[in-house]
Short mmCIF file of C-alpha atoms in Angstrom, two decimals:
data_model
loop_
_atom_site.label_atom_id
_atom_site.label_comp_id
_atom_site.label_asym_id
_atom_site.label_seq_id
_atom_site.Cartn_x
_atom_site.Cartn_y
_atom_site.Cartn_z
CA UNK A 1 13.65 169.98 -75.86
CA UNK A 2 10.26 170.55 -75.27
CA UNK A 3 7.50 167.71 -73.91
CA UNK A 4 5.61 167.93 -77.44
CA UNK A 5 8.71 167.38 -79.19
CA UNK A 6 9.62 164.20 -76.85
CA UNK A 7 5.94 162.72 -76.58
CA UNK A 8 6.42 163.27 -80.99
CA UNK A 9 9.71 161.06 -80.63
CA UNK A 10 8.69 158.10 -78.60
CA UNK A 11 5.55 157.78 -80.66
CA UNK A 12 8.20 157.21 -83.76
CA UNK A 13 10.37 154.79 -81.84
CA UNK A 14 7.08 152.76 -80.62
CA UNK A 15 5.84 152.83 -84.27
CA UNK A 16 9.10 151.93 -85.98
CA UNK A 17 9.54 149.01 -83.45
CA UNK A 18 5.66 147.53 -84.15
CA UNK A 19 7.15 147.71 -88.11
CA UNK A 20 10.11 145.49 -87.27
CA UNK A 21 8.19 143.03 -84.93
CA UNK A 22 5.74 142.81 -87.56
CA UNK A 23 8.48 142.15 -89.94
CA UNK A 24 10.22 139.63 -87.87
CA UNK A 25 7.23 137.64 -87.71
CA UNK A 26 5.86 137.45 -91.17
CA UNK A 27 9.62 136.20 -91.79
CA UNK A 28 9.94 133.91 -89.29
CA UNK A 29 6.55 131.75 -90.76
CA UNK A 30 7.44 128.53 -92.67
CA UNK A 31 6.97 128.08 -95.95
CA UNK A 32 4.34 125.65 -97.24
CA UNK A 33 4.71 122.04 -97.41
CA UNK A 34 5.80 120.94 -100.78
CA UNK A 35 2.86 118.53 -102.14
CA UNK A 36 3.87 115.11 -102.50
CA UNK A 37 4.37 113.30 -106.11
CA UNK A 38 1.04 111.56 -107.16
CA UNK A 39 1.23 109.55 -110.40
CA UNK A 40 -0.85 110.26 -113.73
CA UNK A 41 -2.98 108.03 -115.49
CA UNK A 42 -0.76 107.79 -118.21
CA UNK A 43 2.51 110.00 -117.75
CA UNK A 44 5.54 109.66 -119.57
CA UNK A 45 8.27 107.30 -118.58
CA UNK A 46 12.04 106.46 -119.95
CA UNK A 47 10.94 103.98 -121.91
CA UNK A 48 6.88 103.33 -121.51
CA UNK A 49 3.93 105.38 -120.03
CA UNK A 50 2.55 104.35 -116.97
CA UNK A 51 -0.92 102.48 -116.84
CA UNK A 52 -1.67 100.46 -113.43
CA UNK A 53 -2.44 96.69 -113.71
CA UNK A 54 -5.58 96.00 -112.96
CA UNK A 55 -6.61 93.54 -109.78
CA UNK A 56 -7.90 90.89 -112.27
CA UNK A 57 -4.96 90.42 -114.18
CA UNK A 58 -2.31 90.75 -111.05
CA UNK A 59 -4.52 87.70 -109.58
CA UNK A 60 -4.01 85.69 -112.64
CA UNK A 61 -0.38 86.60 -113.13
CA UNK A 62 0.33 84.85 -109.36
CA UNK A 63 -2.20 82.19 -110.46
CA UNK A 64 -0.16 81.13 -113.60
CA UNK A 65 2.99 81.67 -111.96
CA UNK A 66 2.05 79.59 -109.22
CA UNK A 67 3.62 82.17 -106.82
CA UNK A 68 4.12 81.03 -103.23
CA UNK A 69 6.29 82.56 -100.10
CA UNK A 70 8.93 80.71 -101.25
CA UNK A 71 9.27 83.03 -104.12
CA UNK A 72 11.83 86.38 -104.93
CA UNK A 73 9.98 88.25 -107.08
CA UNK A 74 10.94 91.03 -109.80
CA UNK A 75 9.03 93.55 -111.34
CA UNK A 76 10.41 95.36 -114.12
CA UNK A 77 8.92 98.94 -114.49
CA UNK A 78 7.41 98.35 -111.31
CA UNK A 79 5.70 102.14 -111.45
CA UNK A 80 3.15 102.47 -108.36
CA UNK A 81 4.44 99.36 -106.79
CA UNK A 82 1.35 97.63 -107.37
CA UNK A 83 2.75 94.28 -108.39
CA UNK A 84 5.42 93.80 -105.47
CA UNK A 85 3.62 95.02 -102.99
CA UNK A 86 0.26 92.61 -104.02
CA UNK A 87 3.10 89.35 -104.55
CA UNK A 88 4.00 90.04 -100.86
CA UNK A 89 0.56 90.45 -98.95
CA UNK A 90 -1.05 87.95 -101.04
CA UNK A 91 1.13 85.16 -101.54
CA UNK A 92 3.53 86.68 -98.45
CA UNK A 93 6.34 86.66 -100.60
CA UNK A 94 9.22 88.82 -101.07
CA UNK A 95 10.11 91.65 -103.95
CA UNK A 96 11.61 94.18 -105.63
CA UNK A 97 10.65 96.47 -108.05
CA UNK A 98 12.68 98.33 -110.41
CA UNK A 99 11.91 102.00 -111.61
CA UNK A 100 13.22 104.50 -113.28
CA UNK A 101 11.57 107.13 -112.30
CA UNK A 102 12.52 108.34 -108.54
CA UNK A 103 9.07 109.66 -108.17
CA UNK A 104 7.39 106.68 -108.37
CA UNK A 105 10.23 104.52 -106.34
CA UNK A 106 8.97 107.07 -103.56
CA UNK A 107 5.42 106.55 -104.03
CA UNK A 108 5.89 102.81 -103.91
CA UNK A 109 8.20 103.08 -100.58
CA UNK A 110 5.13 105.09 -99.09
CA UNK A 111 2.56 102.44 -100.56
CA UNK A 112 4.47 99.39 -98.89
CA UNK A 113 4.91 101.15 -95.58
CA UNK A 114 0.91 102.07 -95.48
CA UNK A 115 -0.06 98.46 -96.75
CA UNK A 116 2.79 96.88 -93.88
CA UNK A 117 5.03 94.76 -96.21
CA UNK A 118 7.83 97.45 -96.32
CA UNK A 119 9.84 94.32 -94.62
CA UNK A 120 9.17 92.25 -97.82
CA UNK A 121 9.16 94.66 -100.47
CA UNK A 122 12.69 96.69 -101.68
CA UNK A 123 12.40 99.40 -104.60
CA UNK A 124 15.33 99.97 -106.65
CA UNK A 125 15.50 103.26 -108.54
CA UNK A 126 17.25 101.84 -112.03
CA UNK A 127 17.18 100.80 -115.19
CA UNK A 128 15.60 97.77 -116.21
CA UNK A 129 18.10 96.88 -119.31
CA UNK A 130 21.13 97.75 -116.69
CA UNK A 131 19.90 96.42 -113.37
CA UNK A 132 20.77 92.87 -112.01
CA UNK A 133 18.36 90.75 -111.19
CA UNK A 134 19.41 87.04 -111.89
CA UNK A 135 18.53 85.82 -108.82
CA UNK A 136 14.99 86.40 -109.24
CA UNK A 137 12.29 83.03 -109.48
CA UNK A 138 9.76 84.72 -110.90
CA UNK A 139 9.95 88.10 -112.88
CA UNK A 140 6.30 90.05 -113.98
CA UNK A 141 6.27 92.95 -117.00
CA UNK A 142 4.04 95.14 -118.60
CA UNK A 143 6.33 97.05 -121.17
CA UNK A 144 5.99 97.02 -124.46
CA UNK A 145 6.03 94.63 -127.57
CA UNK A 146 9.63 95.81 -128.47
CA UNK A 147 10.65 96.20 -124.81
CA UNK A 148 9.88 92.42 -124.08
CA UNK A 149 12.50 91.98 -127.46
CA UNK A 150 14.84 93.87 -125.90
CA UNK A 151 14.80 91.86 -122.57
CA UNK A 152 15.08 88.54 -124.06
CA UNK A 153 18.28 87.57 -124.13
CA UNK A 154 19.07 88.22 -120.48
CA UNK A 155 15.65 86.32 -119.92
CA UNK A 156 17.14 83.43 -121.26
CA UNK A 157 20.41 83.50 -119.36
CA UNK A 158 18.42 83.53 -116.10
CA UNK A 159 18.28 79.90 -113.97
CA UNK A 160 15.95 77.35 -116.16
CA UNK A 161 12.49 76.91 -114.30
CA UNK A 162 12.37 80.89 -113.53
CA UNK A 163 8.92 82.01 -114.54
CA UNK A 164 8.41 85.04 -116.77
CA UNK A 165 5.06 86.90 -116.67
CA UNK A 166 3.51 89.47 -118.77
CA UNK A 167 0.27 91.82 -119.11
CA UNK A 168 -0.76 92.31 -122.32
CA UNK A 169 2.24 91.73 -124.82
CA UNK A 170 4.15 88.55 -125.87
CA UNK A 171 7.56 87.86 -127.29
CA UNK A 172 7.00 86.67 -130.89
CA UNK A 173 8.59 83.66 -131.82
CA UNK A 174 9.49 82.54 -128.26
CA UNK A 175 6.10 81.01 -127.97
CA UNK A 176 4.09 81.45 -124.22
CA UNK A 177 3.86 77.92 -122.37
CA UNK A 178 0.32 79.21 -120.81
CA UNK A 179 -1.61 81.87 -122.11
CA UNK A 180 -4.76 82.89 -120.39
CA UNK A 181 -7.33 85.92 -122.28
CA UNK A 182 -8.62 87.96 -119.08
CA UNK A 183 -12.07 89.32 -120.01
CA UNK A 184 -12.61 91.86 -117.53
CA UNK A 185 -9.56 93.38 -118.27
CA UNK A 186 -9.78 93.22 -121.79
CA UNK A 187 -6.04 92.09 -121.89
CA UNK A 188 -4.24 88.46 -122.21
CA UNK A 189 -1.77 87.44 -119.87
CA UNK A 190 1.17 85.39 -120.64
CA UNK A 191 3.90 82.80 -119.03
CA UNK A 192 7.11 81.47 -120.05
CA UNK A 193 9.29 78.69 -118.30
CA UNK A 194 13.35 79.74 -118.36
CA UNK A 195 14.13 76.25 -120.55
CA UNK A 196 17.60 74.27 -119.65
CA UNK A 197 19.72 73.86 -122.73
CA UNK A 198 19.54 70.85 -123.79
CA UNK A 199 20.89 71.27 -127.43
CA UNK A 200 23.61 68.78 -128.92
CA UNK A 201 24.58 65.08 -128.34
CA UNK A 202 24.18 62.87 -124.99
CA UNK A 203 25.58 59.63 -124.06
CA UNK A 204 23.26 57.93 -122.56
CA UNK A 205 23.65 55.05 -119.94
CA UNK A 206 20.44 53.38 -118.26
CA UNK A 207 19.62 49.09 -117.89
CA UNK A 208 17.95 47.37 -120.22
CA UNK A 209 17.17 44.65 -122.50
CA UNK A 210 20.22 43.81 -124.65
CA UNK A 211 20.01 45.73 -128.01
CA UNK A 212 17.70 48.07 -126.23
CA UNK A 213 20.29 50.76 -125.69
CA UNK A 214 20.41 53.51 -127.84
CA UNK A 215 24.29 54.75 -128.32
CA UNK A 216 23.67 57.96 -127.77
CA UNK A 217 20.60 60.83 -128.01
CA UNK A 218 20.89 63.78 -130.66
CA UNK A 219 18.61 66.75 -129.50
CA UNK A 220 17.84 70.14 -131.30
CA UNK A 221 16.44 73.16 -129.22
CA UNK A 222 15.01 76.39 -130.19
CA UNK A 223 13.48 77.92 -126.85
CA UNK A 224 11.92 75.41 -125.34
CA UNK A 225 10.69 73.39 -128.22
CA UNK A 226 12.74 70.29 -129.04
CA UNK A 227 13.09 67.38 -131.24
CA UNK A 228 15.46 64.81 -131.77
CA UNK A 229 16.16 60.62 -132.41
CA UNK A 230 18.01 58.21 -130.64
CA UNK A 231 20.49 56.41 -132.36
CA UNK A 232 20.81 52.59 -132.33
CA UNK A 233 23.71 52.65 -134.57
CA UNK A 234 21.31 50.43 -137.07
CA UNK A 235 18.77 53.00 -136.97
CA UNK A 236 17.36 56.02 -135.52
CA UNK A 237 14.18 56.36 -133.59
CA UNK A 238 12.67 59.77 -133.85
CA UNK A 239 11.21 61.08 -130.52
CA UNK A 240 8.09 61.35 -129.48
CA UNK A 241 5.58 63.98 -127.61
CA UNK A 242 8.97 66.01 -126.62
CA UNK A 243 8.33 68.75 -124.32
CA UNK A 244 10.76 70.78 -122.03
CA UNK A 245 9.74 72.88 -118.98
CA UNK A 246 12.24 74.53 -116.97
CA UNK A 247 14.52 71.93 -116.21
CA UNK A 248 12.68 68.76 -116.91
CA UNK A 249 12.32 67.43 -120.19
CA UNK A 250 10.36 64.50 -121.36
CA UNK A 251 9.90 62.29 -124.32
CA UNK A 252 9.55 59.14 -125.92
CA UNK A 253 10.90 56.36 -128.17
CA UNK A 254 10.44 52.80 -129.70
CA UNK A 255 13.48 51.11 -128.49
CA UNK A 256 14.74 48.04 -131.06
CA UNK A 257 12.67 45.13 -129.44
CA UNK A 258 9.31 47.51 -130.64
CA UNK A 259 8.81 48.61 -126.76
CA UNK A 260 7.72 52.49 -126.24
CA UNK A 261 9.63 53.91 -123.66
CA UNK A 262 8.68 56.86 -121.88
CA UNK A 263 11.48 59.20 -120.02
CA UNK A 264 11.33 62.14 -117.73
CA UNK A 265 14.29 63.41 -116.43
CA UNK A 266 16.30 66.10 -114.78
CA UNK A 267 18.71 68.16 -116.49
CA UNK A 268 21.67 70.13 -114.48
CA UNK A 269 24.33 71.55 -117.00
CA UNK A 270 25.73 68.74 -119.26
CA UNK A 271 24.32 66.03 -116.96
CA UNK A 272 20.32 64.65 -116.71
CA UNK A 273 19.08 62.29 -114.84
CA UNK A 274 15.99 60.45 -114.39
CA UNK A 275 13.97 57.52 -115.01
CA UNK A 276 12.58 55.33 -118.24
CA UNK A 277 9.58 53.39 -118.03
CA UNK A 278 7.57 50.83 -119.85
CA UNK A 279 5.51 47.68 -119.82
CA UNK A 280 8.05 45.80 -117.68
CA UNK A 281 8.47 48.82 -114.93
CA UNK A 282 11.00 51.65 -114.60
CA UNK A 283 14.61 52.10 -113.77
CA UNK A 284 16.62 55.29 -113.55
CA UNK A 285 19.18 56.07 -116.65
CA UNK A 286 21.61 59.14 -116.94
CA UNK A 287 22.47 60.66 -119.90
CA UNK A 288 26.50 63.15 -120.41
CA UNK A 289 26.07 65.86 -123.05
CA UNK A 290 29.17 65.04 -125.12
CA UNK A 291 29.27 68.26 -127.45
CA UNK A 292 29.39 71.74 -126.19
CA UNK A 293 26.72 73.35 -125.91
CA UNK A 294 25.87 76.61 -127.88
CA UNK A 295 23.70 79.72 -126.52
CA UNK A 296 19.68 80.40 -127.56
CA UNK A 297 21.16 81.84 -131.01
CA UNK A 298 17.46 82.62 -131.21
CA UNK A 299 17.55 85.11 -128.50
CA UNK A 300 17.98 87.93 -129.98
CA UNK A 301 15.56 89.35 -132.23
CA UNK A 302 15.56 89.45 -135.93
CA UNK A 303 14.62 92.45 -137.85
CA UNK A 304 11.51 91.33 -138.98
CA UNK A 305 10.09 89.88 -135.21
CA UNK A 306 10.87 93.93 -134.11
CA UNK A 307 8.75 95.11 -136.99
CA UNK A 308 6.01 92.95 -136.25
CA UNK A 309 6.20 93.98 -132.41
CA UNK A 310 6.19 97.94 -133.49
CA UNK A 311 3.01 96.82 -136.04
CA UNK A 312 1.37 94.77 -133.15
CA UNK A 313 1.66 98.03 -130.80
CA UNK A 314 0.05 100.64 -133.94
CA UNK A 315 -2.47 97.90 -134.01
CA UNK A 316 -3.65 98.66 -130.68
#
């Protein structure tokens, strides 16, 4: 073999082995980092699109729920994880979210971390009709009309005294106990006590004047509004400025001697407790329910409160 034919070879071999190296290398780069999710002013959800809550009404929210450390707080459709993550560095307390969409859950994880609450604040990637959350004192929405419908009943189940908060929409006939128009925001915000059920007939037992006992109390709920009489077997005295929030109810009646007497008390399943007063002082009285009680019947919506919610939304 001559020189020219063996300079001609190791030129190929060098060349061929530059190709490969090359080759090696431009396979051996990584790929590009996949760009994390950011969320859309208005994407689709399951079952709303998302729309942030704006600072003015978030502040009123924990204003009207009177939301303290002491509180577990749920957000359903928690999106971003504005509302969780606010609850716990403003009022330092703690909260979950729950969200369908996994995107989001990992947007709010990162959120929490960066704003240093991620010890306070859980995100639970669920769905808000199937997830349990009965444990929660305070719960915050901003669904829809229709979606607030939807949730009452298992609102209603929840421990009496939990506070229910929403942006924007109400829940028909189940009247708000504070409402509060936020004009910055253009939007209303809304709060409802969890009422005790206090429905059907008590016995009630409490010292007094003689003939000043009623024989027993006859109340009728729907949510939290009530009315009723006490019964003095030789008449009834209808009661007066009624009004139940949470777990304490209060009201008032002329007993038989002409006295108004004015109670407040405590209620805890078929049992309340509390105290009567009038012109001669106050001393406590107890009261045993002595029928059984029923469920809020009223719960779930009727046809013609879910047509009224879909109108209310075309409205907008």
């Amino acid at each position: 073999m001559t020189s020219w034919t063996l300079n001609k070879l190791a030129a190929l071999v060098l060349g061929s082995a530059c190709v490969l190296s090359l080759t090696s290398t431009s396979l051996a780069q990584p790929a590009p980092a996949a760009k994390a999710f950011e969320p859309r002013l208005g994407q689709s959800g399951k079952d709303v699109m998302w729309l942030p809550t704006k600072e003015a009404i978030v502040e009123r929210l924990f204003q009207m729920g009177e939301v303290t450390r002491r509180d577990f707080i749920v957000d359903l459709g928690s999106g971003d994880g504005n509302i969780p993550i606010a609850a716990a560095r403003q009022r330092g307390a703690r909260a979950l979210g729950i969200e369908y969409n996994p995107n989001m859950v990992e947007v709010s994880k990162r959120r929490a971390i960066e704003a240093g609450v991620q010890d306070k604040v859980e995100f639970l990637q669920a769905d808000i009709f199937v997830a349990e959350y009965s444990k929660a004192s305070v719960v915050t929405l901003y669904l829809l009309p229709e979606l607030n419908l939807r949730l009452r009943p298992t609102l209603l189940k929840m421990k009496p005294g939990t506070r229910i908060l929403s942006n924007s929409w109400d829940m028909q006939t189940w009247q708000p106990d504070e409402t509060s128009a936020i004009s910055q925001a253009n939007a209303n915000a809304y709060l409802w006590v969890i009422p005790a059920r206090v429905d059907g007939n008590w016995a009630v037992k409490y010292r007094a004047a003689a003939g000043a006992l009623p024989v027993s109390l006859a109340l009728r709920q729907r949510f939290q509004m009530v009315e009723g009489d006490a019964d003095f077997r030789s008449f009834k005295a209808v009661l007066q400025d009624t009004r139940l929030r949470g777990d304490t109810l209060r009201f008032d009646y002329r007993d038989s001697r002409g006295e108004m007497l004015h109670f407040v008390a405590r209620v805890e399943g078929d049992r309340m407790t509390g105290t009567a007063t009038s012109r001669q002082g106050r001393t406590r009285f107890e009261a045993k329910r002595t029928s059984t009680p029923t469920p809020f019947e009223e719960a779930v919506a009727t046809p013609q409160e879910i047509a009224d919610a879909v109108r209310v939304l075309g409205n907008q």
